mmCIF file of C-alpha atoms in Angstrom:
data_model
loop_
_atom_site.group_PDB
_atom_site.id
_atom_site.type_symbol
_atom_site.label_atom_id
_atom_site.label_comp_id
_atom_site.label_asym_id
_atom_site.label_seq_id
_atom_site.Cartn_x
_atom_site.Cartn_y
_atom_site.Cartn_z
ATOM 1 C CA MET F 8 -2.606 -53.791 19.144
ATOM 2 C CA GLU F 9 0.513 -53.200 21.147
ATOM 3 C CA LEU F 10 2.342 -55.725 19.040
ATOM 4 C CA ALA F 11 1.372 -53.783 15.935
ATOM 5 C CA LYS F 12 2.626 -50.531 17.474
ATOM 6 C CA GLY F 13 5.938 -52.180 18.409
ATOM 7 C CA SER F 14 6.287 -53.651 14.935
ATOM 8 C CA ALA F 15 5.552 -50.287 13.342
ATOM 9 C CA ALA F 16 8.140 -48.602 15.569
ATOM 10 C CA LEU F 17 10.694 -51.309 14.718
ATOM 11 C CA VAL F 18 10.034 -50.955 10.990
ATOM 12 C CA SER F 19 10.304 -47.172 11.311
ATOM 13 C CA CYS F 20 13.663 -47.467 13.114
ATOM 14 C CA LEU F 21 14.945 -49.919 10.500
ATOM 15 C CA ARG F 22 13.921 -47.556 7.701
ATOM 16 C CA THR F 23 15.651 -44.642 9.440
ATOM 17 C CA ALA F 24 18.802 -46.722 9.940
ATOM 18 C CA LEU F 25 18.726 -47.873 6.311
ATOM 19 C CA VAL F 26 18.325 -44.294 5.057
ATOM 20 C CA ALA F 27 21.184 -43.123 7.347
ATOM 21 C CA MET F 28 23.410 -45.967 6.127
ATOM 22 C CA LEU F 29 22.685 -45.162 2.480
ATOM 23 C CA ALA F 30 23.402 -41.488 3.144
ATOM 24 C CA ALA F 31 26.722 -42.396 4.799
ATOM 25 C CA ILE F 32 27.690 -44.633 1.862
ATOM 26 C CA GLY F 33 26.744 -41.881 -0.583
ATOM 27 C CA ALA F 34 28.833 -39.370 1.366
ATOM 28 C CA GLY F 35 31.776 -41.783 1.384
ATOM 29 C CA VAL F 36 31.539 -42.326 -2.377
ATOM 30 C CA ALA F 37 31.314 -38.560 -2.931
ATOM 31 C CA LEU F 38 34.364 -38.023 -0.704
ATOM 32 C CA VAL F 39 36.416 -40.640 -2.593
ATOM 33 C CA TYR F 40 35.370 -39.121 -5.923
ATOM 34 C CA THR F 41 36.254 -35.607 -4.704
ATOM 35 C CA ALA F 42 39.676 -36.770 -3.440
ATOM 36 C CA ARG F 43 40.377 -38.509 -6.741
ATOM 37 C CA THR F 44 39.341 -35.436 -8.706
ATOM 38 C CA TYR F 45 41.540 -33.261 -6.485
ATOM 39 C CA ARG F 46 44.581 -35.518 -7.038
ATOM 40 C CA LEU F 47 44.050 -35.594 -10.801
ATOM 41 C CA THR F 48 43.591 -31.820 -10.954
ATOM 42 C CA ARG F 49 46.701 -31.242 -8.847
ATOM 43 C CA ARG F 50 48.722 -33.660 -10.985
ATOM 44 C CA GLY F 51 47.510 -31.867 -14.124
ATOM 45 C CA GLN F 52 48.470 -28.470 -12.704
ATOM 46 C CA ILE F 53 51.940 -29.727 -11.774
ATOM 47 C CA THR F 54 52.363 -31.213 -15.243
ATOM 48 C CA ASP F 55 51.343 -27.910 -16.840
ATOM 49 C CA ARG F 56 53.769 -26.002 -14.634
ATOM 50 C CA PHE F 57 56.511 -28.529 -15.448
ATOM 51 C CA ASN F 58 55.896 -28.142 -19.181
ATOM 52 C CA LYS F 59 56.058 -24.340 -18.915
ATOM 53 C CA ALA F 60 59.338 -24.621 -17.013
ATOM 54 C CA LEU F 61 60.717 -26.886 -19.751
ATOM 55 C CA GLU F 62 59.729 -24.348 -22.402
ATOM 56 C CA ARG F 63 61.551 -21.657 -20.472
ATOM 57 C CA LEU F 64 64.673 -23.801 -20.160
ATOM 58 C CA GLY F 65 64.775 -24.020 -23.950
ATOM 59 C CA SER F 66 64.677 -20.251 -24.432
ATOM 60 C CA GLU F 67 67.435 -18.285 -26.131
ATOM 61 C CA ARG F 68 67.406 -15.665 -23.349
ATOM 62 C CA GLU F 69 69.396 -16.402 -20.223
ATOM 63 C CA TYR F 70 66.983 -14.704 -17.808
ATOM 64 C CA VAL F 71 64.091 -16.802 -19.168
ATOM 65 C CA ARG F 72 66.141 -19.973 -18.609
ATOM 66 C CA ILE F 73 66.870 -18.852 -15.043
ATOM 67 C CA GLY F 74 63.119 -18.402 -14.573
ATOM 68 C CA GLY F 75 62.602 -21.969 -15.809
ATOM 69 C CA VAL F 76 65.108 -23.265 -13.247
ATOM 70 C CA VAL F 77 63.365 -21.293 -10.482
ATOM 71 C CA ASN F 78 60.009 -22.708 -11.635
ATOM 72 C CA LEU F 79 61.345 -26.267 -11.437
ATOM 73 C CA GLU F 80 62.692 -25.582 -7.970
ATOM 74 C CA GLN F 81 59.294 -24.243 -6.855
ATOM 75 C CA ILE F 82 57.493 -27.261 -8.321
ATOM 76 C CA VAL F 83 59.801 -29.560 -6.348
ATOM 77 C CA GLN F 84 59.008 -27.645 -3.165
ATOM 78 C CA ASP F 85 55.257 -27.882 -3.839
ATOM 79 C CA ALA F 86 55.170 -31.563 -4.860
ATOM 80 C CA PRO F 87 58.506 -33.147 -3.939
ATOM 81 C CA GLU F 88 57.588 -36.827 -4.226
ATOM 82 C CA GLN F 89 56.016 -36.360 -7.633
ATOM 83 C CA ALA F 90 58.394 -33.877 -9.263
ATOM 84 C CA ALA F 91 61.842 -34.173 -7.663
ATOM 85 C CA PRO F 92 63.249 -37.111 -9.670
ATOM 86 C CA ASP F 93 62.065 -35.709 -12.997
ATOM 87 C CA ALA F 94 63.236 -32.190 -12.158
ATOM 88 C CA ALA F 95 66.650 -33.534 -11.123
ATOM 89 C CA ARG F 96 67.004 -35.415 -14.426
ATOM 90 C CA VAL F 97 66.012 -32.315 -16.389
ATOM 91 C CA LEU F 98 68.466 -30.111 -14.482
ATOM 92 C CA VAL F 99 71.326 -32.582 -14.960
ATOM 93 C CA HIS F 100 70.660 -32.668 -18.713
ATOM 94 C CA PHE F 101 70.310 -28.877 -18.780
ATOM 95 C CA ILE F 102 73.703 -28.448 -17.080
ATOM 96 C CA ARG F 103 75.326 -31.055 -19.321
ATOM 97 C CA ASN F 104 74.014 -29.255 -22.419
ATOM 98 C CA ARG F 105 74.725 -25.677 -21.292
ATOM 99 C CA ALA F 106 78.053 -25.975 -19.464
ATOM 100 C CA PRO F 107 81.223 -26.018 -21.544
ATOM 101 C CA LYS F 108 83.117 -29.280 -21.731
ATOM 102 C CA ALA F 109 86.310 -29.429 -19.707
ATOM 103 C CA GLN F 110 89.602 -30.280 -21.272
ATOM 104 C CA HIS F 111 91.604 -32.456 -18.922
ATOM 105 C CA SER F 112 95.350 -32.040 -18.747
ATOM 106 C CA ARG F 113 95.997 -35.346 -20.470
ATOM 107 C CA CYS F 114 93.640 -34.289 -23.277
ATOM 108 C CA LYS F 115 95.157 -30.823 -23.807
ATOM 109 C CA TRP F 116 97.644 -32.065 -26.359
ATOM 110 C CA MET F 117 94.747 -33.520 -28.381
ATOM 111 C CA ALA F 118 92.930 -30.188 -28.236
ATOM 112 C CA ARG F 119 96.045 -28.378 -29.390
ATOM 113 C CA MET F 120 96.417 -30.844 -32.253
ATOM 114 C CA ARG F 121 92.835 -30.042 -33.301
ATOM 115 C CA GLY F 122 93.490 -26.314 -33.125
ATOM 116 C CA GLY F 123 91.761 -25.554 -29.800
ATOM 117 C CA ASP F 124 93.035 -24.868 -26.321
ATOM 118 C CA ASN F 125 91.769 -24.364 -22.780
ATOM 119 C CA THR F 126 91.911 -20.535 -22.840
ATOM 120 C CA SER F 127 88.410 -20.150 -24.251
ATOM 121 C CA LEU F 128 86.736 -21.640 -21.154
ATOM 122 C CA PRO F 129 84.885 -19.150 -18.931
ATOM 123 C CA LEU F 130 86.156 -18.324 -15.456
ATOM 124 C CA GLU F 131 82.828 -19.323 -13.876
ATOM 125 C CA PRO F 132 79.597 -20.957 -15.021
ATOM 126 C CA ALA F 133 76.928 -18.923 -16.796
ATOM 127 C CA ALA F 134 74.152 -17.622 -14.537
ATOM 128 C CA ASP F 135 71.593 -20.159 -15.784
ATOM 129 C CA VAL F 136 73.982 -23.076 -15.229
ATOM 130 C CA GLN F 137 74.798 -21.738 -11.757
ATOM 131 C CA ALA F 138 71.077 -21.466 -10.947
ATOM 132 C CA ALA F 139 70.561 -25.065 -12.102
ATOM 133 C CA LEU F 140 73.500 -26.270 -9.976
ATOM 134 C CA THR F 141 72.116 -24.475 -6.943
ATOM 135 C CA ALA F 142 68.638 -25.946 -7.468
ATOM 136 C CA LEU F 143 70.035 -29.412 -8.125
ATOM 137 C CA THR F 144 72.065 -29.452 -4.916
ATOM 138 C CA SER F 145 69.333 -27.948 -2.713
ATOM 139 C CA ASP F 146 68.236 -29.847 0.387
ATOM 140 C CA VAL F 147 64.703 -30.480 -0.936
ATOM 141 C CA MET F 148 66.007 -31.903 -4.195
ATOM 142 C CA ARG F 149 68.525 -34.183 -2.501
ATOM 143 C CA LEU F 150 65.951 -35.351 0.020
ATOM 144 C CA HIS F 151 63.406 -36.451 -2.583
ATOM 145 C CA ALA F 152 65.482 -37.389 -5.647
ATOM 146 C CA ASP F 153 66.603 -40.971 -5.180
ATOM 147 C CA PRO F 154 70.325 -41.248 -6.074
ATOM 148 C CA ARG F 155 69.709 -44.800 -7.328
ATOM 149 C CA VAL F 156 67.306 -43.393 -9.922
ATOM 150 C CA VAL F 157 68.852 -39.997 -10.691
ATOM 151 C CA VAL F 158 72.584 -40.039 -11.350
ATOM 152 C CA LEU F 159 74.191 -36.672 -10.789
ATOM 153 C CA ASP F 160 76.974 -37.132 -13.299
ATOM 154 C CA LEU F 161 78.694 -33.847 -14.115
ATOM 155 C CA HIS F 162 81.921 -35.480 -15.215
ATOM 156 C CA GLY F 163 83.761 -33.754 -18.010
ATOM 157 C CA LEU F 164 82.168 -30.339 -17.536
ATOM 158 C CA HIS F 165 83.972 -27.113 -16.881
ATOM 159 C CA LEU F 166 82.282 -25.896 -13.679
ATOM 160 C CA ALA F 167 85.166 -24.002 -12.102
ATOM 161 C CA ARG F 168 84.118 -21.520 -9.393
ATOM 162 C CA SER F 169 80.586 -22.839 -9.293
ATOM 163 C CA ARG F 170 78.703 -22.104 -6.106
ATOM 164 C CA ALA F 171 76.507 -24.955 -4.951
ATOM 165 C CA SER F 172 75.689 -26.646 -1.687
ATOM 166 C CA MET F 173 78.122 -29.535 -1.802
ATOM 167 C CA ILE F 174 77.360 -30.802 1.717
ATOM 168 C CA GLY F 175 76.608 -34.491 1.497
ATOM 169 C CA LEU F 176 77.967 -34.792 -2.029
ATOM 170 C CA HIS F 177 81.012 -36.876 -2.836
ATOM 171 C CA PHE F 178 83.674 -36.561 -5.471
ATOM 172 C CA ARG F 179 84.951 -39.591 -7.288
ATOM 173 C CA ARG F 180 88.391 -39.064 -8.755
ATOM 174 C CA THR F 181 88.608 -39.524 -12.487
ATOM 175 C CA CYS F 182 91.998 -37.960 -13.132
ATOM 176 C CA GLY F 183 94.516 -35.783 -11.327
ATOM 177 C CA PRO F 184 97.064 -36.472 -8.618
ATOM 178 C CA ARG F 185 95.091 -36.108 -5.349
ATOM 179 C CA LYS F 186 91.396 -36.404 -4.488
ATOM 180 C CA ASP F 187 91.363 -33.331 -2.220
ATOM 181 C CA SER F 188 92.881 -31.119 -4.912
ATOM 182 C CA LEU F 189 90.408 -32.029 -7.649
ATOM 183 C CA PRO F 190 88.495 -29.130 -9.091
ATOM 184 C CA LEU F 191 84.857 -29.740 -9.917
ATOM 185 C CA LEU F 192 85.642 -29.840 -13.606
ATOM 186 C CA ARG F 193 87.764 -32.972 -13.148
ATOM 187 C CA SER F 194 85.485 -34.969 -10.930
ATOM 188 C CA HIS F 195 82.438 -37.125 -11.044
ATOM 189 C CA LEU F 196 79.945 -35.550 -8.663
ATOM 190 C CA ILE F 197 77.653 -38.074 -6.995
ATOM 191 C CA TRP F 198 75.029 -37.929 -4.242
#
């Protein structure tokens, strides 16, 4: 009789342990599924925000483009590992498309031959280009955008009097007499 009571108690304990183990496995599976769903939802939200920022960058209105740059900068702050390289590429292309092309001194005679000259270049970058330069050279962007993947090539652009955080950036001479006297418009800016 006592053996039967001991066996019943042992079977009862085994059942309880089995139910607890199944509950723990179920909770683990639910946790993994919830984490996966969270990551996918977050990635989708970042992608939506990125797409909206891209739409704004393509606007005809300057203040809307500035808003797009600010949106990209905020996305990089919220999800730096995921968004920084893509945002850096977009901003480099934005600057290359929006900033006027520089005319180097050795190319001035060619411009004059074609009927153009250097007097039509603005004194400083447009506000949207300046905002993109500032975002592109921010600490968060430089920390998370791998310079081996994202090339910050602003060579050949007229970016005189641009205000950007140039700490940690290097200038590679492409023309001109001295490296320390090169304006930004005559240099190849690299990380």
